[in-house]
Short mmCIF file of C-alpha atoms and ligand atoms in Angstrom, two decimals:
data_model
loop_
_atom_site.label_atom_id
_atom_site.label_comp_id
_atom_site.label_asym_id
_atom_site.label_seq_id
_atom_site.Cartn_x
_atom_site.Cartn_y
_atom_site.Cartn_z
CA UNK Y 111 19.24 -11.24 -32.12
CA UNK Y 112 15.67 -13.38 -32.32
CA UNK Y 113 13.01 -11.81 -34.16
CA UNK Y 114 10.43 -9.99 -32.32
CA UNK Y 115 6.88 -12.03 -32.53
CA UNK Y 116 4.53 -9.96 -34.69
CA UNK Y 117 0.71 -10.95 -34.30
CA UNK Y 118 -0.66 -11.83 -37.66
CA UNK Y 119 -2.94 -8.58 -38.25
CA UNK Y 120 -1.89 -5.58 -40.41
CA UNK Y 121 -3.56 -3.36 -37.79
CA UNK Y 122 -5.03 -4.45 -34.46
CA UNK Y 123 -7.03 -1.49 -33.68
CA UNK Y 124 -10.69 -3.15 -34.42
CA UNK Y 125 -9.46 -6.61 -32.31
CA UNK Y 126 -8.57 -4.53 -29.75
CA UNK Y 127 -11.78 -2.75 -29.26
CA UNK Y 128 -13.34 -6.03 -30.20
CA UNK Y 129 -11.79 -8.04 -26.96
CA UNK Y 130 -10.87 -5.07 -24.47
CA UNK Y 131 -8.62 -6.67 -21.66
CA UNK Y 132 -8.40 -10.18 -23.34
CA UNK Y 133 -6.27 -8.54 -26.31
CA UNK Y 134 -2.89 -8.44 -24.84
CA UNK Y 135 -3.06 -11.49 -23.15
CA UNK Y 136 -4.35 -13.66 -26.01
CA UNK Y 137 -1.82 -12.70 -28.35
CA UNK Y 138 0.76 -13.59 -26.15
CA UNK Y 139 -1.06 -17.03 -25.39
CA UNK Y 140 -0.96 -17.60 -29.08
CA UNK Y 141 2.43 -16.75 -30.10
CA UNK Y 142 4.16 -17.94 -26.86
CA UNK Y 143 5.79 -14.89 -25.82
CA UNK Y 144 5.62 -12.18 -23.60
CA UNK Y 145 6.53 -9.23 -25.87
CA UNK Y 146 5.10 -8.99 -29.26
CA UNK Y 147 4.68 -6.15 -32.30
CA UNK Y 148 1.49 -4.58 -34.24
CA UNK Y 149 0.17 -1.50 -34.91
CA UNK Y 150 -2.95 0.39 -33.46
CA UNK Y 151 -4.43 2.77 -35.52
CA UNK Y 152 -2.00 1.98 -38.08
CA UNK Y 153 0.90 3.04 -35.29
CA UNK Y 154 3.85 0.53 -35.09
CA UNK Y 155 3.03 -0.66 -30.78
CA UNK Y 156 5.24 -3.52 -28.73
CA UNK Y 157 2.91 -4.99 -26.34
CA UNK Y 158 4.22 -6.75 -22.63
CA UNK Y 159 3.07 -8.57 -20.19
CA UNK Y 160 3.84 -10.03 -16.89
CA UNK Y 161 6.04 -9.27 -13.69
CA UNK Y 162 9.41 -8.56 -16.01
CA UNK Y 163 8.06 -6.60 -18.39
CA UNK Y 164 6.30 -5.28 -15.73
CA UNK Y 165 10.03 -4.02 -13.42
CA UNK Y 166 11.20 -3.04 -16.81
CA UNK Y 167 8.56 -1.00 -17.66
CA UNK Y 168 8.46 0.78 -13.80
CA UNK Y 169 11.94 1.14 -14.15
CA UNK Y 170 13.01 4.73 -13.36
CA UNK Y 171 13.34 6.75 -16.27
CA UNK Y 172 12.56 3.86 -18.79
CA UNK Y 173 9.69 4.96 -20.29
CA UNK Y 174 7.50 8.80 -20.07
CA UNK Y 175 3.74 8.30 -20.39
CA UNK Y 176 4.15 11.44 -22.68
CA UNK Y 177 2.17 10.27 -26.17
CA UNK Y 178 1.74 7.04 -25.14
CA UNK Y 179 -1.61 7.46 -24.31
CA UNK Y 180 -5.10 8.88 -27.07
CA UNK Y 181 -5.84 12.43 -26.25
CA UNK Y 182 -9.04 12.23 -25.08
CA UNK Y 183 -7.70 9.75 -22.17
CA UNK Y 184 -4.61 11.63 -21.39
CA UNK Y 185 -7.08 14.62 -20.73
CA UNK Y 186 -9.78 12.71 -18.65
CA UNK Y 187 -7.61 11.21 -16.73
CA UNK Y 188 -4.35 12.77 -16.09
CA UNK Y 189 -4.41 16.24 -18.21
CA UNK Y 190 -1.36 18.07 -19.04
CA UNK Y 191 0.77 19.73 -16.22
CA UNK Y 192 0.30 16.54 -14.09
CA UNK Y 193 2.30 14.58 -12.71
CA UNK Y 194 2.07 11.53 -14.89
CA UNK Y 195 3.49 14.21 -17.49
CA UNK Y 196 6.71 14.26 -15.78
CA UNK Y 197 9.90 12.63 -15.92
CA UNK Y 198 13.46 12.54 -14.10
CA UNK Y 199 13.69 14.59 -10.75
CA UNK Y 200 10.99 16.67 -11.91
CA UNK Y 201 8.57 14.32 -11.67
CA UNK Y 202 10.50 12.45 -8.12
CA UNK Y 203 9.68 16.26 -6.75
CA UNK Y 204 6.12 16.14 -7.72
CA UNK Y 205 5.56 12.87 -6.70
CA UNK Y 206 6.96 13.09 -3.16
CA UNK Y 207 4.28 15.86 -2.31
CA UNK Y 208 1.23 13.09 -3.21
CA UNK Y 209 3.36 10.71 -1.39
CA UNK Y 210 3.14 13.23 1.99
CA UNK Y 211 -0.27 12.93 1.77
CA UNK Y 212 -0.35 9.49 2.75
CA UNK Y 213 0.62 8.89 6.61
CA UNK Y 214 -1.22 6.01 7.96
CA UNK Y 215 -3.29 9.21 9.81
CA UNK Y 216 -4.48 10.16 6.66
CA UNK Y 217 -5.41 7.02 5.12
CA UNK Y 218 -6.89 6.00 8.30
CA UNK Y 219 -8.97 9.07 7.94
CA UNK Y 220 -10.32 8.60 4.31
CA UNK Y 221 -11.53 5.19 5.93
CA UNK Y 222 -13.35 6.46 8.60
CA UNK Y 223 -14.92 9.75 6.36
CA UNK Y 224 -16.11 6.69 4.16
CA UNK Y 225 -17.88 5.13 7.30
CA UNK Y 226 -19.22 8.44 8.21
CA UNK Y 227 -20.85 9.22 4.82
CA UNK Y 228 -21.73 5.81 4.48
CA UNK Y 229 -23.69 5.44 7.78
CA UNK Y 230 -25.71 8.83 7.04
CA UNK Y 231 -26.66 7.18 3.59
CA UNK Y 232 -27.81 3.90 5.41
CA UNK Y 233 -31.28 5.72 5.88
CA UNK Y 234 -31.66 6.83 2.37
CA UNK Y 235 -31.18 3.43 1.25
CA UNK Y 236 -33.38 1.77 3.45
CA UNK Y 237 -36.35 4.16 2.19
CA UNK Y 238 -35.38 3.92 -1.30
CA UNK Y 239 -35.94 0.01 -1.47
CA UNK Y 240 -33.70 -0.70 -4.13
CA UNK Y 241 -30.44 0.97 -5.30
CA UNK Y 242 -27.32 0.51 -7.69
CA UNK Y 243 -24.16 1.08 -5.66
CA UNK Y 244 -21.90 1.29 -8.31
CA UNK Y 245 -24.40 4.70 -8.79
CA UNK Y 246 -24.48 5.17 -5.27
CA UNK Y 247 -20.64 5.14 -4.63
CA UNK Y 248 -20.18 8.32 -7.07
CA UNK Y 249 -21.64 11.01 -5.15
CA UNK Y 250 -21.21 9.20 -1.85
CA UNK Y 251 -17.23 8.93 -3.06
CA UNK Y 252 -17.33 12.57 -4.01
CA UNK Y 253 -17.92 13.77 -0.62
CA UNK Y 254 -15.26 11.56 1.02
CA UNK Y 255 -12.88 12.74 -1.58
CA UNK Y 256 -13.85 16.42 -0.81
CA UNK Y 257 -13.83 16.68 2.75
CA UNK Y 258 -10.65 13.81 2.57
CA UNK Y 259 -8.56 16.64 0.47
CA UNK Y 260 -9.96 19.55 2.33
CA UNK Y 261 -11.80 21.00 -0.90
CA UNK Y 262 -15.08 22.60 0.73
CA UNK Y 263 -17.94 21.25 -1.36
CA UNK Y 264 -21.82 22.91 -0.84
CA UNK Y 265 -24.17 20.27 -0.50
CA UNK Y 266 -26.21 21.58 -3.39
CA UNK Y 267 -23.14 21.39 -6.09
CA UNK Y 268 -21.99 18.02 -4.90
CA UNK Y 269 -24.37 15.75 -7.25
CA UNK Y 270 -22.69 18.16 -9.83
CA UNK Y 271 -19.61 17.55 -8.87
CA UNK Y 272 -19.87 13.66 -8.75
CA UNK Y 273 -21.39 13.50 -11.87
CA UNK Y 274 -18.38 15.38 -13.78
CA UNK Y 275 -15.85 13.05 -12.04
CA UNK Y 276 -17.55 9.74 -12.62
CA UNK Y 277 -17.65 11.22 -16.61
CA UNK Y 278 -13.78 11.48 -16.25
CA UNK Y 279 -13.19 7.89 -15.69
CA UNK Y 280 -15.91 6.57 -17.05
CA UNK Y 281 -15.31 7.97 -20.84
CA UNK Y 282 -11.49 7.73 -20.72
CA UNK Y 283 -11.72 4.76 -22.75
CA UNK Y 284 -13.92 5.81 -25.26
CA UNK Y 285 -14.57 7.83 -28.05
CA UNK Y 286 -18.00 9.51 -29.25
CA UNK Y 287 -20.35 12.19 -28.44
CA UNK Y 288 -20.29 11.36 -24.89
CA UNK Y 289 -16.10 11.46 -24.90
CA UNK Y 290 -16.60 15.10 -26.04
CA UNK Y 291 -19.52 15.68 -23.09
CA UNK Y 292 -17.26 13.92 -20.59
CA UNK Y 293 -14.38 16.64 -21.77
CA UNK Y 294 -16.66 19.48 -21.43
CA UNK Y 295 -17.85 18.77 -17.62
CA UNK Y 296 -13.69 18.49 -17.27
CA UNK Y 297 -13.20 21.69 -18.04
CA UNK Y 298 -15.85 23.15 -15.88
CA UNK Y 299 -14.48 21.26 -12.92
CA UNK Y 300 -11.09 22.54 -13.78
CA UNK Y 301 -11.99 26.11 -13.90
CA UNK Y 302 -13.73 26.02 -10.39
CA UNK Y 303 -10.75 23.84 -8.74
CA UNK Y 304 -8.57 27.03 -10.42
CA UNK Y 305 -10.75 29.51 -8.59
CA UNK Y 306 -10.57 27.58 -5.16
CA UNK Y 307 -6.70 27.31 -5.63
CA UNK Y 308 -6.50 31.28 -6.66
CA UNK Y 309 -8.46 31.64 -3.04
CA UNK Y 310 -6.88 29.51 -0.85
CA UNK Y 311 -3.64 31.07 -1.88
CA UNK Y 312 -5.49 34.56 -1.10
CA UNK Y 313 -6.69 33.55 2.23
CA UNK Y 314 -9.45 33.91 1.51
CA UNK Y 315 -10.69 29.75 1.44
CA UNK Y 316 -9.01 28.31 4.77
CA UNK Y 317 -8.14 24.69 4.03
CA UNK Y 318 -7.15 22.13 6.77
CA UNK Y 319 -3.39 22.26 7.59
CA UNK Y 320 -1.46 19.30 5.51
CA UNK Y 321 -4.83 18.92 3.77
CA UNK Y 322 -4.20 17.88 -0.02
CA UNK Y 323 -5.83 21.18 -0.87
CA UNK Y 324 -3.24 22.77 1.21
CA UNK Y 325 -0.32 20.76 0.17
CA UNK Y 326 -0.89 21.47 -3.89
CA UNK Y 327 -1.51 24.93 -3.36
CA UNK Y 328 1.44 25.55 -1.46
CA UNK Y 329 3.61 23.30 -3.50
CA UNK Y 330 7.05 24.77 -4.68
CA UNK Y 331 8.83 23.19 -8.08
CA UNK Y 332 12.65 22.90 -6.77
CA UNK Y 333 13.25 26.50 -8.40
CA UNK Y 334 10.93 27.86 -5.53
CA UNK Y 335 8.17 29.14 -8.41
CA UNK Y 336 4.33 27.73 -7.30
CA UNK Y 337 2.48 25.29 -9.46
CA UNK Y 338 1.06 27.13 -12.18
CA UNK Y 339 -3.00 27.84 -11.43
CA UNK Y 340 -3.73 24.88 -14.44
CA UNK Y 341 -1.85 22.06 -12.59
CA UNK Y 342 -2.53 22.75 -9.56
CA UNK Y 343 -6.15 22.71 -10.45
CA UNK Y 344 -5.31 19.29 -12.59
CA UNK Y 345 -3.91 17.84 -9.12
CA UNK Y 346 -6.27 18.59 -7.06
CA UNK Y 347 -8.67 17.00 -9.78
CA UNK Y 348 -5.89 14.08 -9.74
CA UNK Y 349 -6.66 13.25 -5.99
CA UNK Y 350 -10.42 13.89 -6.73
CA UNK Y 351 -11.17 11.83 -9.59
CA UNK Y 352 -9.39 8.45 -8.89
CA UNK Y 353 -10.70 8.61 -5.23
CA UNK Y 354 -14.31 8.21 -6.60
CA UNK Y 355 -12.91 5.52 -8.98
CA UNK Y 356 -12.40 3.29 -6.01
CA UNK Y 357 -16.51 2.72 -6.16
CA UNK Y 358 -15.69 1.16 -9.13
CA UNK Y 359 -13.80 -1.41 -6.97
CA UNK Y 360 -16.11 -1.02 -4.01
CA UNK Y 361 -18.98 -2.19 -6.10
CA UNK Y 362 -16.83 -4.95 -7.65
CA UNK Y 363 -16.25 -6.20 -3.71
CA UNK Y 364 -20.25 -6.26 -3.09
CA UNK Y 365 -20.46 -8.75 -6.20
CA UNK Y 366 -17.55 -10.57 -4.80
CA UNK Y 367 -19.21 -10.81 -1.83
CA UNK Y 368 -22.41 -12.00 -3.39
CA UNK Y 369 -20.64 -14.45 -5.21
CA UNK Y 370 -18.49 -16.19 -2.11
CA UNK Y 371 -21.45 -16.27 0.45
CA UNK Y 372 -18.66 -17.53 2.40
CA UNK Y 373 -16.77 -14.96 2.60
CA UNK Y 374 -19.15 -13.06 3.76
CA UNK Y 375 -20.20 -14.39 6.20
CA UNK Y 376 -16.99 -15.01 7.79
CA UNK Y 377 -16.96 -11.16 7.45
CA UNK Y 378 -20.27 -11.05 8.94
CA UNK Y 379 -18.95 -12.96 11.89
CA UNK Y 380 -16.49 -10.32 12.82
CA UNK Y 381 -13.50 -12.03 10.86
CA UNK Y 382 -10.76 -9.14 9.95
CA UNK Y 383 -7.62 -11.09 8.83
CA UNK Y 384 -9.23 -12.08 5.59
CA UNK Y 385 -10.01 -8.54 4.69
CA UNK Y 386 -7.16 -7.78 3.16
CA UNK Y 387 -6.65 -10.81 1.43
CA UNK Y 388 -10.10 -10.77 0.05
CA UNK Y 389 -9.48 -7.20 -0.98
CA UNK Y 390 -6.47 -7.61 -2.94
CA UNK Y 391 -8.30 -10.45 -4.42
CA UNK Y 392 -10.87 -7.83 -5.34
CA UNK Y 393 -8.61 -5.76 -6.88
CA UNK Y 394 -6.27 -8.23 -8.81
CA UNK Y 395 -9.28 -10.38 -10.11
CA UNK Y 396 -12.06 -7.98 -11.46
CA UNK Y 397 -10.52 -5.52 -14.77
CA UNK Y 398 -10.29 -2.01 -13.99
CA UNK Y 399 -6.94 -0.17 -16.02
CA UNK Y 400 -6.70 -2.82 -19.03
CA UNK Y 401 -3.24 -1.49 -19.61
CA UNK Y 402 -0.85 1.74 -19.59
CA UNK Y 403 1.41 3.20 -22.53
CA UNK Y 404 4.54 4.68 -22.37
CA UNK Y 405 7.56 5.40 -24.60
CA UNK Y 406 10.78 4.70 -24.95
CA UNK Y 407 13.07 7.74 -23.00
CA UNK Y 408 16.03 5.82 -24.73
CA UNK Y 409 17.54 2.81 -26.93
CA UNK Y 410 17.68 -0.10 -24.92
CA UNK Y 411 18.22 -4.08 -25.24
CA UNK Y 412 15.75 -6.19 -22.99
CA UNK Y 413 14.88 -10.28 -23.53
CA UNK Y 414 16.95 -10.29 -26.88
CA UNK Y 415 14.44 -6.91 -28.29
CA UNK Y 416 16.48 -3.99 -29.11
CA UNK Y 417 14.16 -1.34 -27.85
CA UNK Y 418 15.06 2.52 -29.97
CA UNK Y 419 14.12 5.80 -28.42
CA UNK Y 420 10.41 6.73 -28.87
CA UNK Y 421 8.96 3.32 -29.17
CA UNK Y 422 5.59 2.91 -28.19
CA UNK Y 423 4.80 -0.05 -25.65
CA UNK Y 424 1.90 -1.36 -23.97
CA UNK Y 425 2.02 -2.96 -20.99
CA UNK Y 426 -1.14 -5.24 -19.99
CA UNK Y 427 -2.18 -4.86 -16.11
CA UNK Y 428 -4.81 -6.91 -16.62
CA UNK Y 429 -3.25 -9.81 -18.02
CA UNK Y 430 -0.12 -9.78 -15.31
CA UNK Y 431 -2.79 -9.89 -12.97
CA UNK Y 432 -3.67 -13.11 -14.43
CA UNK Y 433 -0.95 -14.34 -15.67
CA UNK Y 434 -1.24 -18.41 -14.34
CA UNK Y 435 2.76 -18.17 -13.73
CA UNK Y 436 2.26 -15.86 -10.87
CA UNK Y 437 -1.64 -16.73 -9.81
CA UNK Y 438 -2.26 -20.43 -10.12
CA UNK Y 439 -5.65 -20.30 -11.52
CA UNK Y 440 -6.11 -17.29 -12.14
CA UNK Y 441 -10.15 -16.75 -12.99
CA UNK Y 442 -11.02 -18.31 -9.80
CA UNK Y 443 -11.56 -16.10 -7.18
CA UNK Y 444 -9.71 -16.87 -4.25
CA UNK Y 445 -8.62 -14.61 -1.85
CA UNK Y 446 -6.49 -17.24 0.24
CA UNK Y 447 -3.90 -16.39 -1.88
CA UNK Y 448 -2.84 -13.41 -0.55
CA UNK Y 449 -2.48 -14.73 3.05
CA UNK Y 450 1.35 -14.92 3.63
CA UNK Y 451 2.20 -13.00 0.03
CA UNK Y 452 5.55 -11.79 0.34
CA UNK Y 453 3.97 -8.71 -1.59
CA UNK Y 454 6.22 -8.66 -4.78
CA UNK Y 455 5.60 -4.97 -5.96
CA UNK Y 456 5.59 -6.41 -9.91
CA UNK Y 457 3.06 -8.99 -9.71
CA UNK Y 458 -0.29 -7.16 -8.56
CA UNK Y 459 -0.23 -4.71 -10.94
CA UNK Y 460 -3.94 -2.63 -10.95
CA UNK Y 461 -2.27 0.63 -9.86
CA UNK Y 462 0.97 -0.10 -11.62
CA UNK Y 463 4.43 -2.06 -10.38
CA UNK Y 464 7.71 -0.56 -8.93
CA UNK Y 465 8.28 1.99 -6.50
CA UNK Y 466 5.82 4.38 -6.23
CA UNK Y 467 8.53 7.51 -5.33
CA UNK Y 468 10.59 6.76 -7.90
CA UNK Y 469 8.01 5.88 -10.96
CA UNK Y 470 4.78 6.55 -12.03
CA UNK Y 471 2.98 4.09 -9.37
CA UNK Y 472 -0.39 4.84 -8.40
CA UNK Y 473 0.39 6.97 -4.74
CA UNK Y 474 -3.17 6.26 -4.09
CA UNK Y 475 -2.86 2.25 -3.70
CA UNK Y 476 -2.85 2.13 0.11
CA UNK Y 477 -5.81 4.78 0.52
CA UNK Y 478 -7.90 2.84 -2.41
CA UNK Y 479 -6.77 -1.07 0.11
CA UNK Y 480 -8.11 1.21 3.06
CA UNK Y 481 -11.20 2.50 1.37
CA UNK Y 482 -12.22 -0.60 -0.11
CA UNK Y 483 -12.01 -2.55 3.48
CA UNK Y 484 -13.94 -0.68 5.29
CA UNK Y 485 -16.47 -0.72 2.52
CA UNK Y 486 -16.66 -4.65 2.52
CA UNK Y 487 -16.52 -4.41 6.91
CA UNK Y 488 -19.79 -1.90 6.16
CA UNK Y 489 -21.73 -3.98 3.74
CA UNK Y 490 -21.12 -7.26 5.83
CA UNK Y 491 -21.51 -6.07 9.07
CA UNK Y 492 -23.57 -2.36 8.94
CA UNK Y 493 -26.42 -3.56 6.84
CA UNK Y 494 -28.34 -6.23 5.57
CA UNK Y 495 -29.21 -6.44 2.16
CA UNK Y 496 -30.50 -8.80 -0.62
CA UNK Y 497 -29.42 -8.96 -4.54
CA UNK Y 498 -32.88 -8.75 -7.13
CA UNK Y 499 -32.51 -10.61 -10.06
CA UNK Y 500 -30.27 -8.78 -12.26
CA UNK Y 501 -27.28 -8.97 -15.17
CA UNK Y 502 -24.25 -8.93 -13.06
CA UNK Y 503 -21.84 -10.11 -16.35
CA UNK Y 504 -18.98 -8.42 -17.08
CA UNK Y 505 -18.41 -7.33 -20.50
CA UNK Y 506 -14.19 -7.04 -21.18
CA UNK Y 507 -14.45 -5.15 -24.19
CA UNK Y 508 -15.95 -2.68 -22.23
CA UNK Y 509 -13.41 -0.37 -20.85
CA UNK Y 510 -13.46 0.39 -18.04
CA UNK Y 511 -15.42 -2.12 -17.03
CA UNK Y 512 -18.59 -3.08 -14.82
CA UNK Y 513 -21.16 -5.19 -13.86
CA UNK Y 514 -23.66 -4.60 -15.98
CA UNK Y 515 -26.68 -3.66 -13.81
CA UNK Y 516 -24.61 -2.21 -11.49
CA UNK Y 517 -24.47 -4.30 -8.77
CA UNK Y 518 -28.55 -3.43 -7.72
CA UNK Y 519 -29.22 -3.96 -3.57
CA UNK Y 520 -32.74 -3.80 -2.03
CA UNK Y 521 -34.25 -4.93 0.69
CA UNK Y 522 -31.29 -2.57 2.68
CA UNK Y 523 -31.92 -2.19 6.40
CA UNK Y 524 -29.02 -1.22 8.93
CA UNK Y 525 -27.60 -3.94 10.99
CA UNK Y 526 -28.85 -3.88 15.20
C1 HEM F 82 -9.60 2.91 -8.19
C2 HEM F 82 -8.43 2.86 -7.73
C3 HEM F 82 -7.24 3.30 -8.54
C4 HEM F 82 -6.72 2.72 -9.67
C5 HEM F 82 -7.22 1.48 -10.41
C6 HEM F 82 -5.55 3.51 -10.03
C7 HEM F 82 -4.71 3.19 -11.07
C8 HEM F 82 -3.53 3.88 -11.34
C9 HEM F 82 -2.52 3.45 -12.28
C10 HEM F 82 -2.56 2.17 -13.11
C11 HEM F 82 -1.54 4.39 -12.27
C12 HEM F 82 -0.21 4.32 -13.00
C13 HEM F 82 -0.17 5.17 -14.22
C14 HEM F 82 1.16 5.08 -14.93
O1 HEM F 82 1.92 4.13 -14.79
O2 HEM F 82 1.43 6.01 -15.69
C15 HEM F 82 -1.96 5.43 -11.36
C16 HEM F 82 -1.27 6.60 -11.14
C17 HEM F 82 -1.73 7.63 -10.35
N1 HEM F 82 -2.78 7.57 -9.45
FE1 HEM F 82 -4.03 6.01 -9.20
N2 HEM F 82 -5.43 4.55 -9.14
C18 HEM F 82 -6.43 4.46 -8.20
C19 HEM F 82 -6.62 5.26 -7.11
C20 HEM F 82 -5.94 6.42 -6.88
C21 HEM F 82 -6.17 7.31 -5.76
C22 HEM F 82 -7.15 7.00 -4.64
C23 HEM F 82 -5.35 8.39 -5.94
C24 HEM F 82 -5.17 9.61 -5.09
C25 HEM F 82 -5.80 9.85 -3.96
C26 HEM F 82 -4.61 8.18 -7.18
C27 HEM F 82 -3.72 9.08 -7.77
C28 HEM F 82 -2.88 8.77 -8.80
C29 HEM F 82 -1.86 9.68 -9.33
C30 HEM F 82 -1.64 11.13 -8.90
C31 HEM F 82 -1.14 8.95 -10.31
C32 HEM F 82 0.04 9.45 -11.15
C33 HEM F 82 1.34 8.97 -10.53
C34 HEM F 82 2.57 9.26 -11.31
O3 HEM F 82 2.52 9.53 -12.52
O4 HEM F 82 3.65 9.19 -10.71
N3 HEM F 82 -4.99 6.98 -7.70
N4 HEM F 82 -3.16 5.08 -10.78
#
């Protein structure tokens, strides 16, 4: 059996924080492989990349995300009691109720709540003269998430609200004093999404029939017992938080936009076949999840590596999203390349690879396509807008990442 390729450094840990979403990918460059071994934080780690490692890692029951993943992420992001947590049918059970919130009705619907809050911010934006969408999309996000999953939200608490779930994502990555803030604000959120659950299952909240809200609350484990009040809470927070995430892509698209004036105005011009190219584009070329941890559920061979129980393994979304082999040039942006993809679920890789009912796949990928269209439809057709000088560079050791000013508009005034 070949020796697995180990990358020079006794511990990787300051590299990786050092160059972010390059780290996986660079390594591999250098050593010619798609599979090496180091350690992070002095932790033995086999890091993957690209569309086999990808199906391997997706495969059913290969790999749990349970301690894979620092503390302070797994809490931001997922929590305990989530889904992610689970494995086997357990987790096929849970899974299938976020999949039954997804009917083209309902993803059609997130869409159109997006237009709706969208259009009444138009005004805002106009008189403010100059605004930072990425900033913008949080609260305006928050609301479509809220009224999307049925959660009622007061006007008053929803710049609250916004602020604790843009903290969630935007600290996952990080540690330091504003990791611990981000954590507190979690915990608020989580004890008022407990209350709503404890009154919707009173009666005493009426949420919208097949509503997410409704769904979670009502959700049975196969045993017939509820969700405890915790995960429920954490999944209603899971369809929450990662809906305002998308303005992470949505402000990504305006800069994409900027960038291919083209584009835009093809857009402009009524064009709607190249929206979905353009916004799979969108979401394959600019770094979002650098990468997701799992470990091994059992001893297994793959590509010559004889993988035991309980290893820990990267795998690099960012760099299978630009790996040349499967995207000829890979830091051009070029959306054309999506027209007529036969849609290999392996290759585009930002909300995972496989099948999202039987793995961990993001359920929220079509919703997050839908969301992100109509946002580049709005800002080429709705409105009218100029860029100010600004710093629009990306830093990659910056996770998650974003343009640095982000992505400032002025000059805003809504389409005839
Ligand atoms: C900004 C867009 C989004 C990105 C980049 C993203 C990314 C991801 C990734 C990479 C995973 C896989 C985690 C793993 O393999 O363990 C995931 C899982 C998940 N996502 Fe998303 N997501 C997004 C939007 C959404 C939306 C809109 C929803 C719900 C409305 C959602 C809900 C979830 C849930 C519940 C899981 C856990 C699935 C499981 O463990 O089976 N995400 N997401």
């Amino acid at each position: 059996m070949p020796d697995t390729p180990r990358a020079p450094a006794l511990d990787d840990t300051l590299a990786l924080l050092r160059e972010g979403y390059t780290f996986i990918g660079r390594r591999c460059d250098e050593l010619g492989t798609d599979l090496f071994a180091t350690r992070l934080m002095m932790t033995p780690v086999l890091c993957m990349r690209g569309a086999e490692a990808a199906r391997m890692f997706y495969a059913p029951g290969r790999f749990t995300r349970q301690g894979a993943m620092p503390r302070s992420t797994l809490w931001l992001l997922q929590d305990k009691g989530s889904v992610q947590a689970l494995d086997g049918a357990a987790h096929r059970h849970r899974k299938a109720m976020f999949m039954a919130m997804m009917s083209p009705g309902a993803i059609a619907g997130a869409a159109d709540l997006l237009e709706k809050h969208w259009r009444e911010a138009l005004p805002r934006w106009e008189a403010a003269g100059e605004v930072a969408l990425f900033e913008e999309m949080g609260l305006l996000l928050t609301r479509v998430a809220c009224d999307w999953a049925g959660v009622p939200l007061r006007e008053e608490d929803a710049p609250t609200l916004a602020a604790e779930l843009t903290a969630m994502i935007e600290y996952s990555g990080r540690v330091g004093p504003g990791t611990l803030n981000a954590l507190r604000l979690r915990a608020r959120t989580e004890r008022r999404m407990r209350a709503l659950v404890r009154e919707i299952r009173a009666g005493a909240v009426p949420v919208p029939e097949g509503s997410a809200a409704a769904l979670i609350a009502a959700h049975r484990a196969p045993d017939g017992t509820p969700l405890d009040e915790k995960a429920a809470a954490v999944e209603l927070i899971n369809i929450l938080r990662p809906t305002v995430a998308v303005g992470r892509f949505i402000a990504f698209a305006a800069l994409a936009l900027h960038e291919n004036p083209a584009w835009r105005a093809r857009f402009a011009a009524g064009e709607e076949d190249g929206l979905e190219p353009f916004v799979q584009e969108v979401r394959r070329f600019y770094p979002f999840f650098p990468m997701i941890g799992g470990r091994a559920c059992e001893a297994f061979e793959w590509h010559g590596h004889r993988f035991a129980a309980g290893d820990w393994v990267l795998l690099d979304l960012y760099g299978t999203n630009h790996d040349p082999r499967l995207w000829p040039e890979p830091h051009r942006f070029r959306p054309e390349r999506f027209h007529g993809w036969p849609g290999d679920p392996d290759t585009l890789v930002p909300q995972g690879a496989g099948d999202p009912y039987q793995g961990h796949r993001c359920p929220g990928e079509w919703i997050t396509i839908a969301l992100m269209g109509r946002a580049v439809r709005l800002l080429s057709q709705a409105m009218r807008y100029a860029l100010p000088p600004q710093d629009l560079s990306i830093r990659l050791n910056r996770m998650p990442a974003m343009a640095e000013s982000g992505v400032r508009l002025r000059e805003i005034r809504r389409a005839a």
